[in-house]
PDB file of C-alpha atoms and ligand atoms in Angstrom:
ATOM      1  CA  MET I   1     111.455  23.485 -24.780  1.00 64.00           C
ATOM      2  CA  PRO I   2     108.340  21.021 -23.993  1.00 67.00           C
ATOM      3  CA  GLU I   3     107.946  17.722 -25.678  1.00 67.00           C
ATOM      4  CA  LEU I   4     105.279  17.889 -28.593  1.00 79.00           C
ATOM      5  CA  PHE I   5     102.801  15.365 -29.355  1.00 83.00           C
ATOM      6  CA  ASP I   6     104.035  15.458 -33.069  1.00 79.00           C
ATOM      7  CA  GLN I   7     107.838  14.800 -31.956  1.00 80.00           C
ATOM      8  CA  LEU I   8     106.475  11.112 -30.241  1.00 79.00           C
ATOM      9  CA  SER I   9     105.797   8.244 -32.532  1.00 92.00           C
ATOM     10  CA  THR I  10     101.692   9.024 -33.353  1.00 94.00           C
ATOM     11  CA  ARG I  11     100.474   5.439 -31.478  1.00 95.00           C
ATOM     12  CA  SER I  12     103.055   6.954 -28.153  1.00 94.00           C
ATOM     13  CA  ALA I  13     101.350  10.576 -28.326  1.00 95.00           C
ATOM     14  CA  LEU I  14      97.989   9.221 -29.204  1.00 96.00           C
ATOM     15  CA  ALA I  15      98.513   6.372 -25.323  1.00 96.00           C
ATOM     16  CA  LYS I  16      99.816   9.411 -23.791  1.00 96.00           C
ATOM     17  CA  ILE I  17      96.766  11.431 -24.332  1.00 97.00           C
ATOM     18  CA  GLY I  18      94.304   9.015 -23.942  1.00 97.00           C
ATOM     19  CA  LYS I  19      95.805   8.986 -20.274  1.00 97.00           C
ATOM     20  CA  ASP I  20      96.422  12.431 -20.098  1.00 97.00           C
ATOM     21  CA  PHE I  21      92.517  12.874 -21.175  1.00 97.00           C
ATOM     22  CA  HIS I  22      91.213   9.423 -18.662  1.00 97.00           C
ATOM     23  CA  HIS I  23      93.085  11.494 -15.776  1.00 97.00           C
ATOM     24  CA  ARG I  24      90.986  14.809 -16.365  1.00 96.00           C
ATOM     25  CA  GLY I  25      87.821  12.828 -16.288  1.00 96.00           C
ATOM     26  CA  TRP I  26      87.200  12.593 -20.335  1.00 97.00           C
ATOM     27  CA  MET I  27      87.523   9.369 -20.983  1.00 96.00           C
ATOM     28  CA  ALA I  28      86.309   7.368 -18.031  1.00 94.00           C
ATOM     29  CA  GLY I  29      86.145   3.666 -18.492  1.00 90.00           C
ATOM     30  CA  THR I  30      86.498   2.989 -22.029  1.00 92.00           C
ATOM     31  CA  ALA I  31      85.042   6.109 -23.067  1.00 93.00           C
ATOM     32  CA  GLY I  32      86.000   8.004 -26.789  1.00 95.00           C
ATOM     33  CA  ASN I  33      88.528   7.073 -29.043  1.00 96.00           C
ATOM     34  CA  LEU I  34      91.378   8.392 -30.170  1.00 97.00           C
ATOM     35  CA  SER I  35      93.020   8.797 -33.469  1.00 97.00           C
ATOM     36  CA  ALA I  36      95.972  10.114 -36.449  1.00 97.00           C
ATOM     37  CA  ARG I  37      96.496   9.634 -39.753  1.00 97.00           C
ATOM     38  CA  SER I  38      99.808   7.079 -40.147  1.00 95.00           C
ATOM     39  CA  ASN I  39     102.858   9.479 -41.584  1.00 92.00           C
ATOM     40  CA  SER I  40     104.380   6.293 -43.639  1.00 91.00           C
ATOM     41  CA  ILE I  41     101.600   5.041 -45.091  1.00 93.00           C
ATOM     42  CA  GLU I  42      99.109   7.388 -46.912  1.00 92.00           C
ATOM     43  CA  ASP I  43      95.175   6.868 -46.637  1.00 95.00           C
ATOM     44  CA  CYS I  44      95.524   5.526 -43.434  1.00 96.00           C
ATOM     45  CA  PHE I  45      94.920   6.325 -39.765  1.00 97.00           C
ATOM     46  CA  TRP I  46      95.558   4.297 -36.522  1.00 97.00           C
ATOM     47  CA  ILE I  47      92.564   4.300 -33.494  1.00 97.00           C
ATOM     48  CA  THR I  48      92.190   2.986 -30.476  1.00 97.00           C
ATOM     49  CA  SER I  49      90.921  -0.543 -30.087  1.00 95.00           C
ATOM     50  CA  SER I  50      88.059  -0.582 -29.104  1.00 94.00           C
ATOM     51  CA  GLY I  51      86.260  -1.172 -25.327  1.00 93.00           C
ATOM     52  CA  LEU I  52      89.780  -0.775 -23.690  1.00 93.00           C
ATOM     53  CA  PRO I  53      90.577   1.786 -20.655  1.00 93.00           C
ATOM     54  CA  LYS I  54      91.971   4.795 -22.071  1.00 93.00           C
ATOM     55  CA  GLY I  55      93.846   5.405 -19.272  1.00 94.00           C
ATOM     56  CA  GLN I  56      96.010   2.327 -19.561  1.00 95.00           C
ATOM     57  CA  LEU I  57      96.681   2.006 -22.793  1.00 95.00           C
ATOM     58  CA  ASP I  58      99.913   1.240 -24.987  1.00 94.00           C
ATOM     59  CA  LYS I  59     101.621   1.747 -28.496  1.00 93.00           C
ATOM     60  CA  HIS I  60      99.910  -2.023 -28.867  1.00 95.00           C
ATOM     61  CA  ASP I  61      96.142  -0.466 -28.314  1.00 96.00           C
ATOM     62  CA  PHE I  62      95.742   1.050 -31.826  1.00 96.00           C
ATOM     63  CA  ILE I  63      94.444  -0.314 -35.331  1.00 96.00           C
ATOM     64  CA  LEU I  64      94.998   1.101 -38.682  1.00 96.00           C
ATOM     65  CA  MET I  65      92.398   1.998 -40.768  1.00 97.00           C
ATOM     66  CA  ASP I  66      91.930   2.193 -44.401  1.00 96.00           C
ATOM     67  CA  LEU I  67      89.989   5.085 -45.421  1.00 95.00           C
ATOM     68  CA  LYS I  68      89.416   4.014 -48.747  1.00 93.00           C
ATOM     69  CA  SER I  69      88.355   0.557 -47.539  1.00 94.00           C
ATOM     70  CA  ASN I  70      87.101   1.152 -44.822  1.00 91.00           C
ATOM     71  CA  ASP I  71      88.865  -2.043 -43.181  1.00 94.00           C
ATOM     72  CA  VAL I  72      91.121  -3.075 -41.084  1.00 95.00           C
ATOM     73  CA  SER I  73      94.974  -2.758 -42.219  1.00 94.00           C
ATOM     74  CA  GLN I  74      97.078  -3.329 -39.168  1.00 94.00           C
ATOM     75  CA  ARG I  75      96.347  -5.295 -35.426  1.00 94.00           C
ATOM     76  CA  PHE I  76      98.827  -6.197 -32.988  1.00 94.00           C
ATOM     77  CA  TYR I  77      96.090  -8.641 -31.377  1.00 94.00           C
ATOM     78  CA  GLU I  78      94.470 -11.265 -33.075  1.00 92.00           C
ATOM     79  CA  ASN I  79      90.736  -9.812 -31.632  1.00 92.00           C
ATOM     80  CA  ALA I  80      91.806  -6.182 -31.477  1.00 93.00           C
ATOM     81  CA  LYS I  81      88.234  -4.931 -33.325  1.00 93.00           C
ATOM     82  CA  PRO I  82      88.079  -1.208 -34.332  1.00 92.00           C
ATOM     83  CA  SER I  83      85.824   1.313 -31.996  1.00 87.00           C
ATOM     84  CA  ALA I  84      82.283   1.019 -33.173  1.00 85.00           C
ATOM     85  CA  GLU I  85      82.457   5.775 -33.464  1.00 94.00           C
ATOM     86  CA  THR I  86      85.336   4.855 -35.866  1.00 96.00           C
ATOM     87  CA  CYS I  87      82.867   5.458 -39.232  1.00 96.00           C
ATOM     88  CA  ILE I  88      82.692   9.405 -37.390  1.00 97.00           C
ATOM     89  CA  HIS I  89      86.380   9.285 -37.569  1.00 98.00           C
ATOM     90  CA  SER I  90      86.416   8.454 -41.782  1.00 97.00           C
ATOM     91  CA  THR I  91      83.628  11.181 -42.107  1.00 97.00           C
ATOM     92  CA  ILE I  92      86.266  13.733 -40.780  1.00 98.00           C
ATOM     93  CA  TYR I  93      89.305  12.480 -42.553  1.00 98.00           C
ATOM     94  CA  THR I  94      86.893  12.289 -45.881  1.00 97.00           C
ATOM     95  CA  LEU I  95      85.254  15.574 -45.491  1.00 97.00           C
ATOM     96  CA  PHE I  96      89.033  17.200 -44.378  1.00 97.00           C
ATOM     97  CA  PRO I  97      91.389  16.061 -46.039  1.00 96.00           C
ATOM     98  CA  ASP I  98      94.125  18.462 -44.144  1.00 96.00           C
ATOM     99  CA  SER I  99      92.705  17.164 -40.715  1.00 97.00           C
ATOM    100  CA  ARG I 100      96.151  14.629 -39.157  1.00 96.00           C
ATOM    101  CA  ALA I 101      94.284  14.086 -35.874  1.00 97.00           C
ATOM    102  CA  CYS I 102      89.999  13.517 -34.353  1.00 98.00           C
ATOM    103  CA  PHE I 103      89.878  13.131 -30.851  1.00 98.00           C
ATOM    104  CA  HIS I 104      86.630  12.317 -29.657  1.00 98.00           C
ATOM    105  CA  ILE I 105      85.840  12.393 -25.490  1.00 97.00           C
ATOM    106  CA  HIS I 106      82.702  12.094 -23.035  1.00 96.00           C
ATOM    107  CA  SER I 107      82.912  15.066 -20.768  1.00 95.00           C
ATOM    108  CA  VAL I 108      80.239  15.724 -17.681  1.00 96.00           C
ATOM    109  CA  ASP I 109      80.639  19.618 -18.558  1.00 95.00           C
ATOM    110  CA  ALA I 110      80.049  18.978 -22.236  1.00 95.00           C
ATOM    111  CA  CYS I 111      76.958  16.861 -21.147  1.00 95.00           C
ATOM    112  CA  ILE I 112      75.013  19.027 -19.002  1.00 95.00           C
ATOM    113  CA  ALA I 113      75.747  21.746 -21.223  1.00 95.00           C
ATOM    114  CA  THR I 114      74.176  20.202 -24.120  1.00 95.00           C
ATOM    115  CA  SER I 115      71.128  19.132 -21.854  1.00 92.00           C
ATOM    116  CA  ARG I 116      70.476  22.461 -22.099  1.00 92.00           C
ATOM    117  CA  ILE I 117      70.406  22.990 -25.194  1.00 93.00           C
ATOM    118  CA  THR I 118      66.757  22.749 -26.851  1.00 92.00           C
ATOM    119  CA  THR I 119      66.203  18.948 -28.692  1.00 89.00           C
ATOM    120  CA  GLY I 120      66.589  19.767 -32.037  1.00 89.00           C
ATOM    121  CA  GLN I 121      68.691  23.014 -32.619  1.00 94.00           C
ATOM    122  CA  GLN I 122      71.472  22.131 -34.229  1.00 96.00           C
ATOM    123  CA  GLN I 123      73.705  24.437 -33.298  1.00 96.00           C
ATOM    124  CA  MET I 124      75.112  25.831 -29.428  1.00 95.00           C
ATOM    125  CA  LEU I 125      76.107  29.561 -29.557  1.00 95.00           C
ATOM    126  CA  LEU I 126      79.485  29.917 -27.532  1.00 95.00           C
ATOM    127  CA  PRO I 127      80.072  32.583 -25.396  1.00 93.00           C
ATOM    128  CA  PRO I 128      83.194  35.400 -26.969  1.00 93.00           C
ATOM    129  CA  LEU I 129      85.334  34.169 -24.982  1.00 92.00           C
ATOM    130  CA  GLU I 130      88.939  35.171 -25.671  1.00 90.00           C
ATOM    131  CA  MET I 131      89.492  31.642 -25.462  1.00 91.00           C
ATOM    132  CA  ILE I 132      87.760  31.317 -28.885  1.00 92.00           C
ATOM    133  CA  LYS I 133      91.356  32.825 -30.520  1.00 92.00           C
ATOM    134  CA  GLY I 134      92.568  29.131 -29.778  1.00 90.00           C
ATOM    135  CA  LEU I 135      90.430  28.002 -32.492  1.00 91.00           C
ATOM    136  CA  ASP I 136      92.176  30.393 -35.130  1.00 89.00           C
ATOM    137  CA  ILE I 137      88.452  33.151 -34.707  1.00 91.00           C
ATOM    138  CA  TRP I 138      90.039  36.501 -34.434  1.00 91.00           C
ATOM    139  CA  GLN I 139      86.785  38.444 -34.275  1.00 87.00           C
ATOM    140  CA  GLN I 140      85.857  41.319 -31.403  1.00 89.00           C
ATOM    141  CA  ASN I 141      82.973  39.787 -29.739  1.00 89.00           C
ATOM    142  CA  PRO I 142      83.109  36.402 -31.521  1.00 90.00           C
ATOM    143  CA  GLU I 143      79.181  34.858 -32.863  1.00 93.00           C
ATOM    144  CA  VAL I 144      80.745  31.302 -33.109  1.00 95.00           C
ATOM    145  CA  ASN I 145      78.569  28.457 -33.371  1.00 96.00           C
ATOM    146  CA  LEU I 146      79.615  24.784 -32.223  1.00 97.00           C
ATOM    147  CA  SER I 147      77.283  22.495 -34.538  1.00 98.00           C
ATOM    148  CA  LEU I 148      75.295  19.781 -32.467  1.00 97.00           C
ATOM    149  CA  PHE I 149      73.704  16.395 -33.129  1.00 97.00           C
ATOM    150  CA  GLU I 150      71.635  14.207 -31.405  1.00 95.00           C
ATOM    151  CA  ASN I 151      72.593  11.031 -29.515  1.00 95.00           C
ATOM    152  CA  LEU I 152      71.561   8.233 -31.127  1.00 94.00           C
ATOM    153  CA  LEU I 153      72.053   4.343 -31.082  1.00 94.00           C
ATOM    154  CA  ASP I 154      72.970   4.114 -34.215  1.00 95.00           C
ATOM    155  CA  VAL I 155      76.881   5.302 -34.920  1.00 95.00           C
ATOM    156  CA  ALA I 156      76.443   5.251 -38.581  1.00 95.00           C
ATOM    157  CA  GLU I 157      73.746   6.965 -38.543  1.00 96.00           C
ATOM    158  CA  ILE I 158      75.370   9.617 -36.046  1.00 97.00           C
ATOM    159  CA  SER I 159      78.094   9.535 -38.550  1.00 97.00           C
ATOM    160  CA  GLN I 160      75.801   9.953 -41.957  1.00 97.00           C
ATOM    161  CA  GLN I 161      73.924  12.809 -40.389  1.00 97.00           C
ATOM    162  CA  ILE I 162      77.841  14.622 -40.017  1.00 98.00           C
ATOM    163  CA  GLN I 163      78.595  13.779 -43.944  1.00 98.00           C
ATOM    164  CA  THR I 164      75.304  15.445 -44.961  1.00 98.00           C
ATOM    165  CA  ARG I 165      75.313  18.431 -43.248  1.00 98.00           C
ATOM    166  CA  PHE I 166      78.679  19.320 -43.256  1.00 98.00           C
ATOM    167  CA  LYS I 167      78.815  18.249 -47.283  1.00 97.00           C
ATOM    168  CA  GLN I 168      76.210  21.044 -47.303  1.00 96.00           C
ATOM    169  CA  THR I 169      77.747  23.969 -44.806  1.00 95.00           C
ATOM    170  CA  THR I 170      81.500  24.172 -43.687  1.00 95.00           C
ATOM    171  CA  PRO I 171      81.063  24.467 -39.726  1.00 97.00           C
ATOM    172  CA  GLU I 172      82.413  27.185 -38.235  1.00 96.00           C
ATOM    173  CA  ILE I 173      84.843  25.594 -35.715  1.00 96.00           C
ATOM    174  CA  PRO I 174      86.493  22.372 -36.265  1.00 97.00           C
ATOM    175  CA  ALA I 175      84.627  20.661 -33.694  1.00 97.00           C
ATOM    176  CA  LEU I 176      81.152  18.908 -33.348  1.00 98.00           C
ATOM    177  CA  MET I 177      78.763  17.625 -30.026  1.00 97.00           C
ATOM    178  CA  ILE I 178      76.648  15.224 -29.632  1.00 97.00           C
ATOM    179  CA  ARG I 179      74.169  15.955 -27.417  1.00 96.00           C
ATOM    180  CA  ASP I 180      74.428  14.142 -23.596  1.00 95.00           C
ATOM    181  CA  HIS I 181      77.450  12.481 -25.124  1.00 95.00           C
ATOM    182  CA  GLY I 182      80.933  14.382 -25.999  1.00 96.00           C
ATOM    183  CA  ILE I 183      82.384  16.418 -28.598  1.00 97.00           C
ATOM    184  CA  THR I 184      84.386  15.357 -31.658  1.00 98.00           C
ATOM    185  CA  VAL I 185      87.670  17.791 -32.297  1.00 98.00           C
ATOM    186  CA  TRP I 186      89.562  17.665 -35.299  1.00 98.00           C
ATOM    187  CA  GLY I 187      92.827  19.454 -36.127  1.00 96.00           C
ATOM    188  CA  ASN I 188      95.927  19.387 -38.891  1.00 95.00           C
ATOM    189  CA  SER I 189      98.306  17.785 -36.424  1.00 95.00           C
ATOM    190  CA  ILE I 190      98.202  16.054 -32.944  1.00 96.00           C
ATOM    191  CA  GLN I 191      99.424  18.551 -30.827  1.00 95.00           C
ATOM    192  CA  GLN I 192      97.189  21.146 -32.675  1.00 96.00           C
ATOM    193  CA  THR I 193      93.883  18.854 -32.151  1.00 97.00           C
ATOM    194  CA  TYR I 194      94.835  18.558 -28.492  1.00 97.00           C
ATOM    195  CA  ASN I 195      94.773  21.840 -28.078  1.00 96.00           C
ATOM    196  CA  ARG I 196      91.776  22.206 -28.993  1.00 96.00           C
ATOM    197  CA  VAL I 197      90.048  19.604 -27.112  1.00 97.00           C
ATOM    198  CA  GLU I 198      91.399  21.467 -24.006  1.00 97.00           C
ATOM    199  CA  ILE I 199      89.763  24.834 -25.316  1.00 96.00           C
ATOM    200  CA  ILE I 200      86.209  23.263 -26.522  1.00 97.00           C
ATOM    201  CA  GLU I 201      86.023  21.771 -22.744  1.00 97.00           C
ATOM    202  CA  PHE I 202      86.856  24.989 -21.071  1.00 97.00           C
ATOM    203  CA  ILE I 203      84.203  26.231 -22.891  1.00 96.00           C
ATOM    204  CA  MET I 204      81.429  23.925 -21.989  1.00 96.00           C
ATOM    205  CA  SER I 205      83.011  24.320 -18.572  1.00 96.00           C
ATOM    206  CA  TYR I 206      82.045  27.754 -18.263  1.00 96.00           C
ATOM    207  CA  LEU I 207      78.699  27.355 -19.943  1.00 95.00           C
ATOM    208  CA  VAL I 208      77.841  24.645 -17.555  1.00 95.00           C
ATOM    209  CA  ARG I 209      79.038  27.172 -14.029  1.00 94.00           C
ATOM    210  CA  SER I 210      77.914  30.396 -15.679  1.00 93.00           C
ATOM    211  CA  ASN I 211      74.328  29.262 -15.716  1.00 69.00           C
TER     212      ASN I 211
HETATM  213 ZN1   ZN Z 301      81.320   8.284 -27.794  1.00 69.21          ZN
END
């Protein structure tokens, strides 16, 4: 039996996933961020510290954030700061209380695929691939849309737009895309979120190669 990520401690699992995603080119340098809810402290989640190379994380390179206050609850290094994109993770955990993990990565294929979508369009229609089933969509020739947001310098504004749109309309799949930037995926466990990132990235690669 493989060792599933949820069988590891939360921070060890996230550090391992950082190395994995870095090797695939999805977290080059310090790009992207990984988070998961604490198993022991309610309404708190661990997230990668800002500015660290994601291929070299260890279990002390995470910060515990309090969802209610938006403050740092625990850190291992005095100068460690939460990522500027932490607000997007907070928004996802608040909007979807069952979500246990949230991963945000920057991939070349996601950037290329979104560059082909007309500016202002708020969704990307995904191809009806077998892989869509991995997102719990069980339909013949599914027509599934991935929510698309514009990339803004002000990350808090992106987070606000996500909150506003998803409060009005539940996304069709547990993922969103920021144009020319990357994907954010969430799930009910670390392993499920990891699997979903692979599926969305598979679809992005397909889109890039099929055009
Ligand atoms: Zn980012």
